[in-house]
XYZ file of C-alpha atoms in Angstrom:
416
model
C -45.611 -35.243 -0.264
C -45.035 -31.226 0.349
C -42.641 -29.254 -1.398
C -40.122 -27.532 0.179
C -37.039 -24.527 -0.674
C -33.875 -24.943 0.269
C -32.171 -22.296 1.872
C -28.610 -23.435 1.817
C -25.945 -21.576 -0.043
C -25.328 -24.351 -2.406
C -29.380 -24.733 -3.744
C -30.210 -21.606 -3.023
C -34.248 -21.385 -3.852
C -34.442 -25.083 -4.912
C -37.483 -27.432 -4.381
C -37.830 -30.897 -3.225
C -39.878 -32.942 -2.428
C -40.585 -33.854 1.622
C -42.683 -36.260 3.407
C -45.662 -33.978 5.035
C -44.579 -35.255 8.556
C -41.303 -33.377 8.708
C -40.940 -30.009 10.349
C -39.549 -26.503 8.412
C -39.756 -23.101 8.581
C -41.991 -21.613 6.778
C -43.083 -18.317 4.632
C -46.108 -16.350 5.272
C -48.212 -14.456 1.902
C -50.318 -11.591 1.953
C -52.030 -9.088 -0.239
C -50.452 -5.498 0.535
C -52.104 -3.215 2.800
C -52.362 0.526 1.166
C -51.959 1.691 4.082
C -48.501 0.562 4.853
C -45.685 2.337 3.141
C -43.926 0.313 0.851
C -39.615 0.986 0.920
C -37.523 2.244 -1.912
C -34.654 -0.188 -1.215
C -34.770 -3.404 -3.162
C -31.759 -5.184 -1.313
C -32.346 -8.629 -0.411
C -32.855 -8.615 3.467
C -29.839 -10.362 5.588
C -28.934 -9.928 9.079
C -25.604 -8.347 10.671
C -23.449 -10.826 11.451
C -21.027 -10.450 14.757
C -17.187 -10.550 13.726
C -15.355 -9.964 17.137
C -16.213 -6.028 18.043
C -17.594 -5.499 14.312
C -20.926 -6.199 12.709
C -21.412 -7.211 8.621
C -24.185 -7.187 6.448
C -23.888 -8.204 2.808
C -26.291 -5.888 0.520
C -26.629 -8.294 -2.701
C -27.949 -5.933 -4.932
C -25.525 -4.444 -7.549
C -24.784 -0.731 -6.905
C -22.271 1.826 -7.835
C -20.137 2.242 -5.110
C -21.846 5.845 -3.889
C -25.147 3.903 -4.122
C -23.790 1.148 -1.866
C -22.321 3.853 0.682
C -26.031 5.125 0.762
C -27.338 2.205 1.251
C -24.933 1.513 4.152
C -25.680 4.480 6.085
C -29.539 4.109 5.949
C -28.403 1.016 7.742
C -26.612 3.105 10.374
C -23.303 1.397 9.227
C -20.430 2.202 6.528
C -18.656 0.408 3.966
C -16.388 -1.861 4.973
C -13.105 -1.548 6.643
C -11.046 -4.418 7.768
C -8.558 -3.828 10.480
C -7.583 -7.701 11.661
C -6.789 -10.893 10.286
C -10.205 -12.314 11.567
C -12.313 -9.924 9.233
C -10.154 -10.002 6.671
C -10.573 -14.068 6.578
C -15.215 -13.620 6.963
C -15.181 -11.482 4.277
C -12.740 -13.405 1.771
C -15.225 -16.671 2.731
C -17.949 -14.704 2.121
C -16.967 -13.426 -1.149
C -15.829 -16.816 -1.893
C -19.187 -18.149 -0.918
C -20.825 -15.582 -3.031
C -18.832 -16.495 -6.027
C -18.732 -12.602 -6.897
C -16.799 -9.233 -5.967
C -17.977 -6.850 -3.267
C -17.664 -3.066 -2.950
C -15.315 -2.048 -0.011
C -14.949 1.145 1.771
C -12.034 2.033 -0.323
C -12.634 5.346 -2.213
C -9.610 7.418 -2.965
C -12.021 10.407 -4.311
C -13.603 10.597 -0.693
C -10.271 10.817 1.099
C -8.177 13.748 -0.204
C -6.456 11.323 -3.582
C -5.441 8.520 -0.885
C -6.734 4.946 0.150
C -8.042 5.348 2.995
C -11.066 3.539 5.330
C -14.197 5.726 4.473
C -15.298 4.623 8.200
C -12.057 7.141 9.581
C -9.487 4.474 10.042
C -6.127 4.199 8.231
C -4.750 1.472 6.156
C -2.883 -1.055 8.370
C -2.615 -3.633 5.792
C -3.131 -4.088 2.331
C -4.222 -6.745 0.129
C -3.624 -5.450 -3.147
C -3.353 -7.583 -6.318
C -0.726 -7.235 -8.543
C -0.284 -4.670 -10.983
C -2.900 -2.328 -8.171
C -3.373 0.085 -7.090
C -4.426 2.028 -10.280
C -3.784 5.990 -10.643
C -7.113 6.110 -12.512
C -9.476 4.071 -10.905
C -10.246 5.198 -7.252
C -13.035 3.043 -5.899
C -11.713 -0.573 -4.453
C -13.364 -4.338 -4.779
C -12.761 -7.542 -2.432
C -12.501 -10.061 -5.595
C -13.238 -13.387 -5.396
C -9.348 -14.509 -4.901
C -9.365 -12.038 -1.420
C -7.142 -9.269 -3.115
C -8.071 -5.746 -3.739
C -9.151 -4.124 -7.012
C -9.507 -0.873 -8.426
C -12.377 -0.208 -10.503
C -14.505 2.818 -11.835
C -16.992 3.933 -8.970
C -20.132 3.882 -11.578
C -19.372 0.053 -11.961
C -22.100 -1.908 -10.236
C -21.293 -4.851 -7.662
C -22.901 -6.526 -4.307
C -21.491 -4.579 -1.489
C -20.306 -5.689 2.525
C -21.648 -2.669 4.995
C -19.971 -2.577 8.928
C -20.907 -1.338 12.185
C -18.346 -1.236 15.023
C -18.272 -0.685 18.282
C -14.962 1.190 18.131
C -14.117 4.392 16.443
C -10.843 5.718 14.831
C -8.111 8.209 17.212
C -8.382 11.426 16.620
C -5.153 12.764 15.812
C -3.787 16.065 16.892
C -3.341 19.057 14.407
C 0.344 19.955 15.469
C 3.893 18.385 14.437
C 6.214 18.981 17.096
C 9.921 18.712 16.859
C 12.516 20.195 15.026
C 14.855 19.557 11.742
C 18.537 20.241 12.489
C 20.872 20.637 10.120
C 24.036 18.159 9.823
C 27.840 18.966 10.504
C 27.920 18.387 7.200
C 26.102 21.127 5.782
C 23.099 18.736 5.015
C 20.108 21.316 5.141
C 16.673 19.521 5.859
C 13.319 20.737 5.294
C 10.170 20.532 8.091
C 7.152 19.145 6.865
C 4.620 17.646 9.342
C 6.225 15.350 11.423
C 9.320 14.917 9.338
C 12.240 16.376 7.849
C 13.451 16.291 4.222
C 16.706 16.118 2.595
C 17.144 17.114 -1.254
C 20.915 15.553 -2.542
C 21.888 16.363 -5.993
C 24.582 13.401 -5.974
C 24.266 11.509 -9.060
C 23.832 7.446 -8.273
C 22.310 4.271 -7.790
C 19.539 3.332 -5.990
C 20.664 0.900 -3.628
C 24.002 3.742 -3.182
C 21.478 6.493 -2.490
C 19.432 4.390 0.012
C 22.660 3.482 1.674
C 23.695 7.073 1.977
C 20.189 8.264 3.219
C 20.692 5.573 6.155
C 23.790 7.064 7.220
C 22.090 10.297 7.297
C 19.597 8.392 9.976
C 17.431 8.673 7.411
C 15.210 6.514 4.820
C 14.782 6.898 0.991
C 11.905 9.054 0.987
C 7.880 7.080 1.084
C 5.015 9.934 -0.171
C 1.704 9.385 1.646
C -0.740 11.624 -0.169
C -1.164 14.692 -1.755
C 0.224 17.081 0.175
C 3.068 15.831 1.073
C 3.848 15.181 -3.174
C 2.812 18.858 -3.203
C 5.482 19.825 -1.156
C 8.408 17.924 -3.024
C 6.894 19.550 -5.971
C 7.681 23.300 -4.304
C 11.005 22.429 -3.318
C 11.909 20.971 -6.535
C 10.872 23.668 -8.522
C 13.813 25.475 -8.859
C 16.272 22.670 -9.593
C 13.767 20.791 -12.272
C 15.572 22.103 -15.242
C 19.088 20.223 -14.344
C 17.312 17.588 -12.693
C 14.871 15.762 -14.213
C 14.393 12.753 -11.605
C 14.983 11.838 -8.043
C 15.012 8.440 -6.769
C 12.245 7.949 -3.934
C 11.593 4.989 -1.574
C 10.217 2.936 -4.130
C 11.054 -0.668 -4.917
C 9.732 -3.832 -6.753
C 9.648 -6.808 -4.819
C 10.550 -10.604 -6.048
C 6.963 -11.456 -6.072
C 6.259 -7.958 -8.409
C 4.955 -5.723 -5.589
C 5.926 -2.487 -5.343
C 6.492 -1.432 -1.705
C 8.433 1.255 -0.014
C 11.308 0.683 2.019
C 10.885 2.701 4.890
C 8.116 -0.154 5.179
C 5.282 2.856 4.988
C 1.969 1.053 3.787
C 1.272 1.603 -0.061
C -2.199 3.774 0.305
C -1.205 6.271 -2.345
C 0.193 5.840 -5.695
C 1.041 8.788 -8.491
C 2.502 6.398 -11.495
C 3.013 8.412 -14.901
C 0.207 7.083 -17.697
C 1.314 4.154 -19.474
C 4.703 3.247 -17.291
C 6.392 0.065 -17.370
C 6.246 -0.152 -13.582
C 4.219 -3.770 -14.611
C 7.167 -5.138 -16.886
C 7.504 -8.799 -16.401
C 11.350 -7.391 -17.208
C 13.263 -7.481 -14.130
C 15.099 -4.387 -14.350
C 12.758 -1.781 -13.876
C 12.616 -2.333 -9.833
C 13.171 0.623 -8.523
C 11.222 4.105 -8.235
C 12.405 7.683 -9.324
C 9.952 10.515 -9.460
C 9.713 13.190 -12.112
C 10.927 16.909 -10.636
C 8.265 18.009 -13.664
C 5.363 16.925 -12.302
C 5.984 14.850 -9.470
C 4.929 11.727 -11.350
C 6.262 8.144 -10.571
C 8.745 5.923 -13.263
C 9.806 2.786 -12.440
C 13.721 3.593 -13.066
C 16.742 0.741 -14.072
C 18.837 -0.927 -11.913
C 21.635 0.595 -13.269
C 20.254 4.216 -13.511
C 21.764 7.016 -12.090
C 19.691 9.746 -10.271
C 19.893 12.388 -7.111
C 17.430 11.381 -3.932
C 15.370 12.295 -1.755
C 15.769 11.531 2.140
C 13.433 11.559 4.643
C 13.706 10.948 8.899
C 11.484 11.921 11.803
C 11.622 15.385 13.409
C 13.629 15.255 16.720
C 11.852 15.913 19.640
C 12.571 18.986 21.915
C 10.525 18.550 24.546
C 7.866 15.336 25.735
C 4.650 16.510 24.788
C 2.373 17.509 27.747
C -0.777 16.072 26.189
C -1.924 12.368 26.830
C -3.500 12.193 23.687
C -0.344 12.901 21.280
C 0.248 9.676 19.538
C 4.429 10.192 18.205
C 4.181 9.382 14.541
C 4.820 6.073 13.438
C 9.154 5.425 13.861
C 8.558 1.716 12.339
C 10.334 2.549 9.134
C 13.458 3.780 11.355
C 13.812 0.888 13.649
C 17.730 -0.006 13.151
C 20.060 -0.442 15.652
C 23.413 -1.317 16.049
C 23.269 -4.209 14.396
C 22.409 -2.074 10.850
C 25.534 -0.068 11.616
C 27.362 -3.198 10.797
C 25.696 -4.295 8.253
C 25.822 -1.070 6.664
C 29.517 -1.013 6.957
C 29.546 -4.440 5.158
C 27.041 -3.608 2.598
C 29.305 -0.159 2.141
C 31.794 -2.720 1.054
C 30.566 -4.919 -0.949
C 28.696 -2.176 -2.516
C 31.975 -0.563 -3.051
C 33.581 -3.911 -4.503
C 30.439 -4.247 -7.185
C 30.447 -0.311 -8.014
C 34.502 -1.067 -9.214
C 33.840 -4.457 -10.808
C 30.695 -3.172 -12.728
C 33.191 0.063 -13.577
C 35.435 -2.018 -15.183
C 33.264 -4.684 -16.791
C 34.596 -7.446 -14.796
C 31.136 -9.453 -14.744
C 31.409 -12.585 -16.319
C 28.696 -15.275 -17.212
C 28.800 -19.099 -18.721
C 27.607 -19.029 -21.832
C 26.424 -22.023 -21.852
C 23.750 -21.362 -18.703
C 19.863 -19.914 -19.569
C 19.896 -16.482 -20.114
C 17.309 -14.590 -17.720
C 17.668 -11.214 -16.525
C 18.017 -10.825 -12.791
C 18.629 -7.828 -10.230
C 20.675 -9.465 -7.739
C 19.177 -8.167 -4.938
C 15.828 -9.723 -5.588
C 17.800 -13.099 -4.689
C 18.723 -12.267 -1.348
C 15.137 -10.775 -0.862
C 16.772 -7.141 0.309
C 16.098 -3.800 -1.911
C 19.701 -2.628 0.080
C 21.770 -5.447 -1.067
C 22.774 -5.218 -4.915
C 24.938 -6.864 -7.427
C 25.832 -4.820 -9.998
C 23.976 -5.735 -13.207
C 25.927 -4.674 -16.643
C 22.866 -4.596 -19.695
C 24.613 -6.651 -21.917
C 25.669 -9.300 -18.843
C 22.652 -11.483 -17.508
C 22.903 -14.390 -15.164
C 21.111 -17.686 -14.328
C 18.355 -17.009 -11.704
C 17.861 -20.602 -10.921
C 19.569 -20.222 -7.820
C 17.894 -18.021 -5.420
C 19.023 -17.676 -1.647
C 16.319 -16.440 0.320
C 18.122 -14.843 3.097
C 17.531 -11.877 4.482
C 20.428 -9.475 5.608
C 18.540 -7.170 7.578
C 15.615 -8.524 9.199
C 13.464 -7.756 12.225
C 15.172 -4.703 13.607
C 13.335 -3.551 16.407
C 15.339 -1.186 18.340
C 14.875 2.755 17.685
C 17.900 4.422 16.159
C 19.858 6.351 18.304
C 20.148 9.792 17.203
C 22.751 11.953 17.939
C 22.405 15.954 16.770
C 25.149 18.179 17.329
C 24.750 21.865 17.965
């Protein structure tokens, strides 16, 4: 008999026992030459493995993430960045296979204070457990469960290195288009590719989303640094009579927060120690401190001014093929909203008097669980007005949506 190591997953390095007769690979032993230089990496050897246009390597020694990104490169590769559902599903199974979590190329500290690919690419989608991302913890982990972590960058973990045949746009430096100002005296403020409006109108957060929308606007979504930066300038001189402004922010039925204009979540600024994780179902929306430009998740029935935010209008088709126009996904509404928003307006209107005058009435005899209405129809625009000393029985839940799949562009209209 002849002894023989197994080299699948599940036994790993295990010997048996084999009849002599049967064939194997085999490993080869030798004492060192001096003369051959010996290298400083210690990572257990594995090939790349082809993933549609993308190449993986799993490095299965534990390294801070830096160490791994080092590690990567003298690979000629990066770490990881998945752009499709097909990579996304090797690496879970590989994680799953290796039963431990993996360094990604997720490092907020390399990219300016925002999630983004270390490889060049931006986020397209997100897999982010709950409770994540974290404000102090910028370096992200593909846990065993396939959702992303934050951790501490010094932390130590196996790491998954890419090469790819295809390489992030380049985009263009300049924002063209302009920010005209409303019939209504509604004064909007250029930044980049979009235009801001500042509204001082005390009121909820489903009213001031509403309102922003008839503007042709969205409640505003705050991508990274500078644009929080420039919020922060503009509210300067209005931070001593107001203290918050709701932004785009909302908590979702399943306790993600997301933002409405549909932007992906790839930069966060919560306040230390905020309840924005409350298994209490009435902190669901999100206001931002004028102070400091730090993030509170705000009540359902709270009161605050807003901040809008649209696309610049175009004055001219750019001349250059390579001029990508700046993702309109968050304003596709048609026609179709404008009626719903009229019936929303109503309703809305309808809840605003009954919750006025403390018509909401309950059986007392039904469980008492705290619910904020529009969580059950699974639309941040749609809500019930919730009184806190009124709650309601949640076992009911309609899963409609009222506004779903809008494709078409909105048509705006700008008169000089």
């Amino acid at each position: 008999m002849c002894v023989v190591m197994s080299s699948s997953n599940l036994h790993l390095g295990k010997w048996k026992l084999t009849p002599c007769i049967e064939t194997h690979g085999f490993i080869c032993q030798r004492k060192v030459d001096s003369s051959i230089p010996v290298p400083d990496t210690t990572v257990f050897p594995r090939n790349w493995i082809s993933v549609g246009n993308d190449s993986y390597k799993l490095q299965l020694q534990n390294l801070t993430w830096s160490e791994a990104q080092m590690q990567c490169e003298y690979d000629q590769g990066q770490l990881a960045s998945t752009m499709d559902q097909l990579s996304t599903a090797y690496l879970e199974l590989q994680v799953l296979k290796l039963q431990t979590p993996v360094w990604i190329g997720l490092n907020k500290n390399e990219t300016h204070g925002y999630f983004k690919w270390i490889d060049g690419w931006h986020l397209n989608m997100v897999q982010w457990a709950p409770n994540e991302p974290s404000r102090e913890r910028p370096c992200v982990y593909l846990d065993v469960d396939g959702t992303w972590k934050t951790d501490f960058c010094n932390h130590t973990y196996p790491s998954v290195c890419k090469q790819s045949t295809v390489f992030p746009p380049t985009y263009p430096p300049p924002y063209p288009g302009e920010c005209y100002h409303g019939n209504d005296g509604t004064f909007w403020l250029p930044f980049r590719g979009h235009c801001y409006g500042i509204f001082t109108e005390e009121m909820l957060w489903t009213a001031a989303a509403t309102s922003c929308m008839e503007k042709g606007a969205m409640l505003v979504s705050i991508e990274d640094t500078d644009e929080l930066d420039f919020l922060k300038r503009n509210l300067e001189f209005i931070k001593d009579s107001y203290s918050s402004f709701w932004i785009g922010l909302y908590k979702t039925h399943l306790g993600q927060w997301k933002w409405v204009d549909e932007t992906v979540l790839d930069f966060t600024n919560w306040l230390e120690g905020e309840l924005r994780d409350s298994d209490i179902n009435i902190y669901v929306h999100g206001n931002m401190l004028s102070s400091d430009g730090s993030w509170k998740a705000g009540l359902i029935w709270d009161e605050y001014p807003y901040i809008c935010k649209k696309p610049k209008v175009l004055t001219e088709t750019p001349t250059s093929q390579t001029y990508q126009k700046p993702d309109l996904k968050r304003g596709h509404y048609g026609l179709v909203v404008v009626v719903l928003l009229a019936a929303v307006c109503l309703m809305g209107l309808t809840a605003a008097f009954l919750y006025k005058s403390g018509h909401v009435l309950r059986s007392v005899s039904q469980p008492l669980v705290l619910n904020t209405g529009w969580r059950a129809f699974n639309n941040p625009l749609y809500s019930e007005p919730v009184n806190k000393e009124h709650m309601v029985d949640s076992n009911t839940v309609d899963s409609s949506q009222l506004v779903d799949h809008m494709e078409e562009e909105p048509q705006l209209m700008v008169t000089m």
